[in-house]
């Protein structure tokens, strides 16, 4: 597309039990869309897409109610909770058919919506990916700031390409989304996957705010699990560390075995001690080396063979341009039954 034209912008917002903050989130995003549209930066038919990730509260009824009043508010309701990354992916894949560029942002309003204009300007200057990078984390606790630094350093050490202080606040062009759609990752970690697309990119910095309402969906336990999933889904470094440990233990076993044989030759060893040392050290090292080698291949096969569906869409509020095109062409509507059920419930 011609980057000087007014692009259709979609704002994708994954939601999980966000009833407390959702009305304010919709208001602020709508305000930014109106501002950018009035300035001529984006097309008037730009919109926001909220993805309900199996919420147990009134998140979906709120989305559906706002859609009835404002067509720019669209929604996807996933059949069950699939996690933040897959919920975000479902929104990106749904929006890629009718948006020139997509901004992804969390619903908690900690990421500054005022930066939308900078994202769009960077896109119009030629960037297919624009990363939102936190310039300051004053609202985070010292522990969270320290663990965040540790997380990004560890990811880089493990060979995972991540942008420092970047979460999932970013803009992606339609071209970037098409390339992302080629990936069939089951263990999804978008922060490390998107930089591998290799498209022209830039950075927009912003100050992170306090959460507007509700509670964080990422306590320490989930943060650790998220980091571990990111490392293991994009890197085989942990398996190689196991192999390195095996080699180290094996080398130590060789030294211990030499010392055991020397002690035995001098008659200073207790009967049976030499054989025990040789068995414990040498066989332990060999087993770890073997485990590391087998794990190297198992890890690669594991990442390539899992082909489970990442999500199922239960209902929609507002059809995408791609879905409307399929309906005009006579093809069956992708989620017609689910949408009809949702409308009947409303």
Coordinates of C-alpha atoms in Angstrom, one line a residue:
X1 CA 0.0 0.0 0.0
X2 CA 1.0 3.6 -0.3
X3 CA 2.1 4.7 3.1
X4 CA 1.0 8.3 2.5
X5 CA -2.6 7.2 2.3
X6 CA -4.8 7.1 5.5
X7 CA -4.4 3.5 6.7
X8 CA -7.1 1.5 8.3
X9 CA -6.0 1.0 11.9
X10 CA -7.2 -1.8 14.1
X11 CA -6.5 -1.8 17.8
X12 CA -6.4 -5.3 19.2
X13 CA -7.0 -5.7 22.9
X14 CA -6.9 -9.1 24.6
X15 CA -9.1 -9.2 27.7
X16 CA -9.4 -11.6 30.6
X17 CA -11.8 -10.5 33.4
X18 CA -11.5 -6.8 32.6
X19 CA -15.0 -5.6 33.4
X20 CA -13.7 -3.0 35.8
X21 CA -11.5 -1.2 33.3
X22 CA -13.1 -2.0 30.0
X23 CA -15.5 1.0 29.7
X24 CA -12.6 3.4 30.3
X25 CA -10.3 1.5 27.9
X26 CA -13.0 1.8 25.2
X27 CA -13.4 5.5 25.9
X28 CA -9.7 6.3 25.7
X29 CA -9.1 4.2 22.6
X30 CA -12.1 5.7 20.8
X31 CA -10.8 9.2 21.7
X32 CA -7.5 8.4 20.1
X33 CA -9.1 7.0 17.0
X34 CA -11.2 10.1 16.6
X35 CA -8.2 12.4 17.1
X36 CA -6.1 10.6 14.5
X37 CA -8.9 10.3 12.1
X38 CA -9.6 14.0 12.5
X39 CA -5.9 14.8 11.8
X40 CA -6.0 12.7 8.6
X41 CA -3.5 10.2 10.0
X42 CA -5.8 7.1 9.8
X43 CA -9.0 6.2 7.9
X44 CA -12.4 7.0 9.4
X45 CA -13.3 3.3 9.4
X46 CA -10.5 2.3 11.8
X47 CA -11.7 0.3 14.8
X48 CA -10.9 -1.5 18.0
X49 CA -11.1 -5.3 18.4
X50 CA -11.5 -6.8 21.9
X51 CA -10.7 -10.4 22.4
X52 CA -12.5 -12.1 25.4
X53 CA -10.1 -14.8 26.5
X54 CA -12.7 -17.0 28.3
X55 CA -13.5 -14.4 31.0
X56 CA -15.7 -15.4 33.9
X57 CA -17.1 -11.9 34.5
X58 CA -19.1 -9.5 32.4
X59 CA -16.3 -8.7 29.9
X60 CA -18.1 -10.1 26.9
X61 CA -21.6 -8.6 27.6
X62 CA -19.8 -5.2 27.9
X63 CA -18.1 -5.6 24.6
X64 CA -21.3 -6.7 22.9
X65 CA -23.3 -3.8 24.4
X66 CA -20.7 -1.3 23.2
X67 CA -20.7 -2.8 19.7
X68 CA -24.5 -2.3 19.6
X69 CA -23.9 1.5 20.1
X70 CA -20.7 1.9 18.2
X71 CA -19.7 -0.2 15.1
X72 CA -16.0 0.7 15.7
X73 CA -16.1 -1.5 18.8
X74 CA -15.8 -5.1 17.7
X75 CA -15.2 -8.3 19.6
X76 CA -14.2 -11.9 19.6
X77 CA -15.2 -14.4 22.2
X78 CA -13.0 -17.4 22.6
X79 CA -14.5 -20.7 23.6
X80 CA -12.2 -21.0 26.6
X81 CA -9.2 -19.4 28.2
X82 CA -6.2 -20.0 26.0
X83 CA -3.8 -17.5 27.5
X84 CA -2.7 -14.0 26.7
X85 CA -0.5 -14.9 23.7
X86 CA -2.9 -17.0 21.8
X87 CA -5.8 -14.6 22.6
X88 CA -3.6 -11.8 21.1
X89 CA -2.8 -13.9 18.1
X90 CA -6.5 -14.6 17.4
X91 CA -7.1 -10.9 17.3
X92 CA -4.2 -10.2 15.1
X93 CA -5.2 -12.9 12.6
X94 CA -8.8 -11.7 12.6
X95 CA -7.8 -8.1 11.9
X96 CA -5.2 -8.8 9.2
X97 CA -7.8 -9.2 6.5
X98 CA -9.3 -5.7 6.7
X99 CA -6.6 -3.5 8.4
X100 CA -3.6 -1.9 6.9
X101 CA -1.9 -1.9 10.3
X102 CA -2.7 -3.2 13.8
X103 CA -1.7 -1.9 17.2
X104 CA -1.9 -4.5 20.1
X105 CA -2.3 -3.2 23.6
X106 CA -3.4 -4.6 27.0
X107 CA -6.7 -3.6 28.5
X108 CA -5.3 -2.3 31.8
X109 CA -4.2 1.1 30.4
X110 CA -0.7 0.8 31.7
X111 CA 0.6 1.3 28.2
X112 CA 0.1 4.9 27.0
X113 CA -2.6 5.2 24.3
X114 CA -1.3 8.7 23.6
X115 CA 1.6 7.0 21.7
X116 CA -0.8 5.8 18.9
X117 CA 0.1 8.8 16.8
X118 CA 3.8 8.1 17.0
X119 CA 3.2 4.4 16.1
X120 CA 1.2 5.4 13.0
X121 CA 3.8 8.0 12.0
X122 CA 6.6 5.5 12.2
X123 CA 4.5 3.1 10.1
X124 CA 3.9 5.8 7.4
X125 CA 7.6 6.4 7.4
X126 CA 8.2 2.8 6.3
X127 CA 8.3 0.6 9.5
X128 CA 6.4 -2.6 9.3
X129 CA 6.9 -3.2 13.0
X130 CA 7.0 -0.5 15.6
X131 CA 7.9 -1.6 19.2
X132 CA 6.5 0.2 22.2
X133 CA 9.4 0.4 24.7
X134 CA 8.9 1.6 28.3
X135 CA 11.1 4.6 29.0
X136 CA 10.3 4.5 32.7
X137 CA 8.7 2.0 35.1
X138 CA 8.1 4.3 38.1
X139 CA 4.8 2.6 38.9
X140 CA 6.4 -0.9 39.2
X141 CA 7.8 -2.1 42.5
X142 CA 11.6 -2.4 42.9
X143 CA 11.2 -6.2 42.8
X144 CA 9.3 -6.1 39.5
X145 CA 11.8 -3.8 37.9
X146 CA 14.7 -6.0 39.1
X147 CA 13.0 -9.2 37.8
X148 CA 12.2 -7.4 34.5
X149 CA 15.9 -6.6 33.9
X150 CA 16.8 -10.1 34.9
X151 CA 14.2 -11.5 32.5
X152 CA 15.4 -9.6 29.4
X153 CA 19.1 -10.3 30.2
X154 CA 18.4 -14.0 30.6
X155 CA 16.4 -14.2 27.4
X156 CA 19.2 -12.6 25.4
X157 CA 21.8 -15.0 27.0
X158 CA 19.6 -17.9 26.0
X159 CA 19.7 -16.7 22.4
X160 CA 16.1 -15.4 22.3
X161 CA 15.8 -12.1 20.3
X162 CA 13.8 -9.8 22.5
X163 CA 13.5 -6.0 22.6
X164 CA 14.5 -4.6 26.1
X165 CA 11.5 -3.3 28.0
X166 CA 9.1 -4.2 25.3
X167 CA 6.1 -6.3 26.1
X168 CA 3.2 -6.6 23.6
X169 CA 2.5 -3.0 22.8
X170 CA 3.4 -2.7 19.2
X171 CA 2.2 -1.9 15.7
X172 CA 2.4 -4.4 12.9
X173 CA 1.7 -3.8 9.2
X174 CA -0.5 -6.1 7.1
X175 CA 2.7 -7.5 5.6
X176 CA 4.1 -8.3 9.0
X177 CA 0.9 -10.0 10.0
X178 CA 0.9 -12.1 6.8
X179 CA 4.4 -13.3 7.6
X180 CA 3.4 -14.0 11.2
X181 CA 0.5 -16.1 9.9
X182 CA 3.1 -18.4 8.3
X183 CA 4.2 -19.5 11.8
X184 CA 2.5 -22.5 13.4
X185 CA 3.9 -22.2 16.9
X186 CA 2.1 -24.1 19.7
X187 CA 4.3 -22.7 22.4
X188 CA 3.8 -19.1 21.5
X189 CA 6.0 -16.3 22.6
X190 CA 5.3 -13.3 20.4
X191 CA 7.9 -11.0 22.0
X192 CA 10.6 -13.3 20.7
X193 CA 8.9 -14.4 17.5
X194 CA 8.1 -11.1 15.9
X195 CA 11.7 -9.8 15.8
X196 CA 12.6 -12.9 13.8
X197 CA 10.3 -11.6 10.9
X198 CA 13.3 -9.4 9.8
X199 CA 11.1 -6.6 8.5
X200 CA 11.9 -2.8 8.9
X201 CA 11.3 -1.8 12.4
X202 CA 11.5 1.2 14.8
X203 CA 10.9 2.0 18.4
X204 CA 8.5 4.4 20.2
X205 CA 9.2 5.1 23.8
X206 CA 6.6 5.9 26.4
X207 CA 6.1 6.1 30.2
X208 CA 4.3 3.2 31.8
X209 CA 1.3 4.1 34.0
X210 CA -0.3 2.5 37.0
X211 CA -3.1 0.0 36.3
X212 CA -6.4 2.0 36.0
X213 CA -8.6 -0.7 37.7
X214 CA -8.7 -4.4 38.5
X215 CA -5.9 -6.7 39.4
X216 CA -2.8 -7.8 37.5
X217 CA -3.2 -11.1 35.6
X218 CA 0.5 -11.8 35.9
X219 CA 1.5 -12.7 39.5
X220 CA 5.0 -14.0 40.2
X221 CA 4.1 -17.6 39.4
X222 CA 2.7 -16.7 36.0
X223 CA 5.6 -14.4 35.2
X224 CA 8.1 -17.2 35.9
X225 CA 6.0 -19.6 33.8
X226 CA 5.8 -17.1 31.0
X227 CA 9.6 -16.5 31.0
X228 CA 10.3 -20.2 31.0
X229 CA 7.8 -20.8 28.1
X230 CA 9.5 -18.0 26.2
X231 CA 13.0 -19.6 26.6
X232 CA 11.9 -23.1 25.9
X233 CA 9.7 -22.2 22.9
X234 CA 12.4 -20.3 21.0
X235 CA 15.7 -21.7 22.3
X236 CA 17.4 -25.1 22.9
X237 CA 19.9 -23.5 25.2
X238 CA 18.6 -25.2 28.3
X239 CA 19.1 -28.6 26.7
X240 CA 22.6 -27.6 25.7
X241 CA 23.2 -26.5 29.3
X242 CA 22.3 -30.0 30.4
X243 CA 24.8 -31.4 27.9
X244 CA 27.5 -28.9 29.1
X245 CA 26.8 -30.0 32.6
X246 CA 27.2 -33.7 31.5
X247 CA 30.6 -32.9 29.9
X248 CA 31.7 -31.0 33.0
X249 CA 30.7 -33.9 35.3
X250 CA 32.3 -36.3 32.9
X251 CA 35.6 -34.4 33.0
X252 CA 35.4 -34.2 36.8
X253 CA 34.8 -37.9 36.8
X254 CA 37.9 -38.5 34.8
X255 CA 39.9 -36.6 37.3
X256 CA 38.3 -38.3 40.2
X257 CA 38.8 -41.6 38.6
X258 CA 42.5 -40.9 38.0
X259 CA 42.8 -39.9 41.7
X260 CA 41.0 -43.1 42.7
X261 CA 43.3 -45.3 40.7
X262 CA 46.3 -43.4 42.1
X263 CA 45.0 -43.9 45.6
X264 CA 44.4 -47.6 44.9
X265 CA 47.9 -48.1 43.5
X266 CA 49.3 -46.6 46.7
X267 CA 47.2 -48.9 48.8
X268 CA 45.5 -45.9 50.5
X269 CA 42.0 -46.6 49.3
X270 CA 39.3 -48.4 51.2
X271 CA 38.2 -51.6 49.4
X272 CA 35.3 -50.9 47.0
X273 CA 35.8 -47.1 47.2
X274 CA 37.6 -47.0 43.8
X275 CA 34.9 -48.8 41.9
X276 CA 32.2 -46.7 43.5
X277 CA 33.9 -43.5 42.5
X278 CA 34.4 -44.6 38.9
X279 CA 30.9 -45.8 38.6
X280 CA 29.2 -42.8 40.2
X281 CA 31.2 -40.1 38.3
X282 CA 31.8 -41.7 34.9
X283 CA 28.4 -43.3 34.4
X284 CA 26.7 -40.1 35.8
X285 CA 28.5 -38.0 33.3
X286 CA 27.8 -40.3 30.4
X287 CA 24.1 -40.4 31.3
X288 CA 23.9 -36.6 31.3
X289 CA 25.7 -36.4 28.0
X290 CA 23.3 -38.9 26.5
X291 CA 20.3 -37.2 27.9
X292 CA 21.5 -33.9 26.5
X293 CA 22.0 -35.3 23.0
X294 CA 18.7 -37.1 23.0
X295 CA 17.0 -34.0 24.4
X296 CA 18.5 -31.9 21.6
X297 CA 16.6 -33.9 19.0
X298 CA 13.4 -34.4 21.1
X299 CA 13.3 -30.6 21.7
X300 CA 13.4 -30.0 17.9
X301 CA 10.8 -32.7 17.1
X302 CA 8.6 -31.5 19.9
X303 CA 8.5 -27.9 18.5
X304 CA 7.7 -29.1 15.0
X305 CA 5.2 -31.9 15.5
X306 CA 2.5 -30.3 17.8
X307 CA -0.3 -29.0 15.6
X308 CA -3.1 -28.4 18.1
X309 CA -5.6 -25.6 17.2
X310 CA -4.4 -22.6 19.2
X311 CA -8.0 -21.3 19.9
X312 CA -11.7 -21.6 18.9
X313 CA -13.9 -18.6 18.4
X314 CA -17.3 -19.0 20.1
X315 CA -18.9 -15.7 19.0
X316 CA -18.1 -12.4 17.2
X317 CA -19.3 -8.9 17.5
X318 CA -18.8 -7.2 14.1
X319 CA -17.6 -9.1 11.0
X320 CA -14.2 -8.5 9.4
X321 CA -13.9 -7.4 5.8
X322 CA -12.5 -10.8 4.9
X323 CA -15.6 -12.5 6.4
X324 CA -18.0 -10.2 4.5
X325 CA -16.1 -10.9 1.3
X326 CA -16.6 -14.7 1.8
X327 CA -20.3 -14.1 2.4
X328 CA -20.7 -12.1 -0.8
X329 CA -18.9 -14.8 -2.7
X330 CA -21.4 -17.4 -1.5
X331 CA -19.1 -19.1 0.9
X332 CA -20.5 -20.1 4.3
X333 CA -19.9 -17.6 7.0
X334 CA -17.1 -18.6 9.2
X335 CA -18.9 -18.0 12.5
X336 CA -22.5 -17.4 11.5
X337 CA -24.0 -19.9 14.0
X338 CA -21.9 -18.6 16.8
X339 CA -22.8 -15.0 16.0
X340 CA -26.5 -15.8 15.7
X341 CA -26.4 -17.5 19.1
X342 CA -24.6 -14.5 20.6
X343 CA -27.2 -12.1 19.2
X344 CA -30.0 -14.2 20.5
X345 CA -28.5 -14.0 24.0
X346 CA -28.1 -10.3 23.7

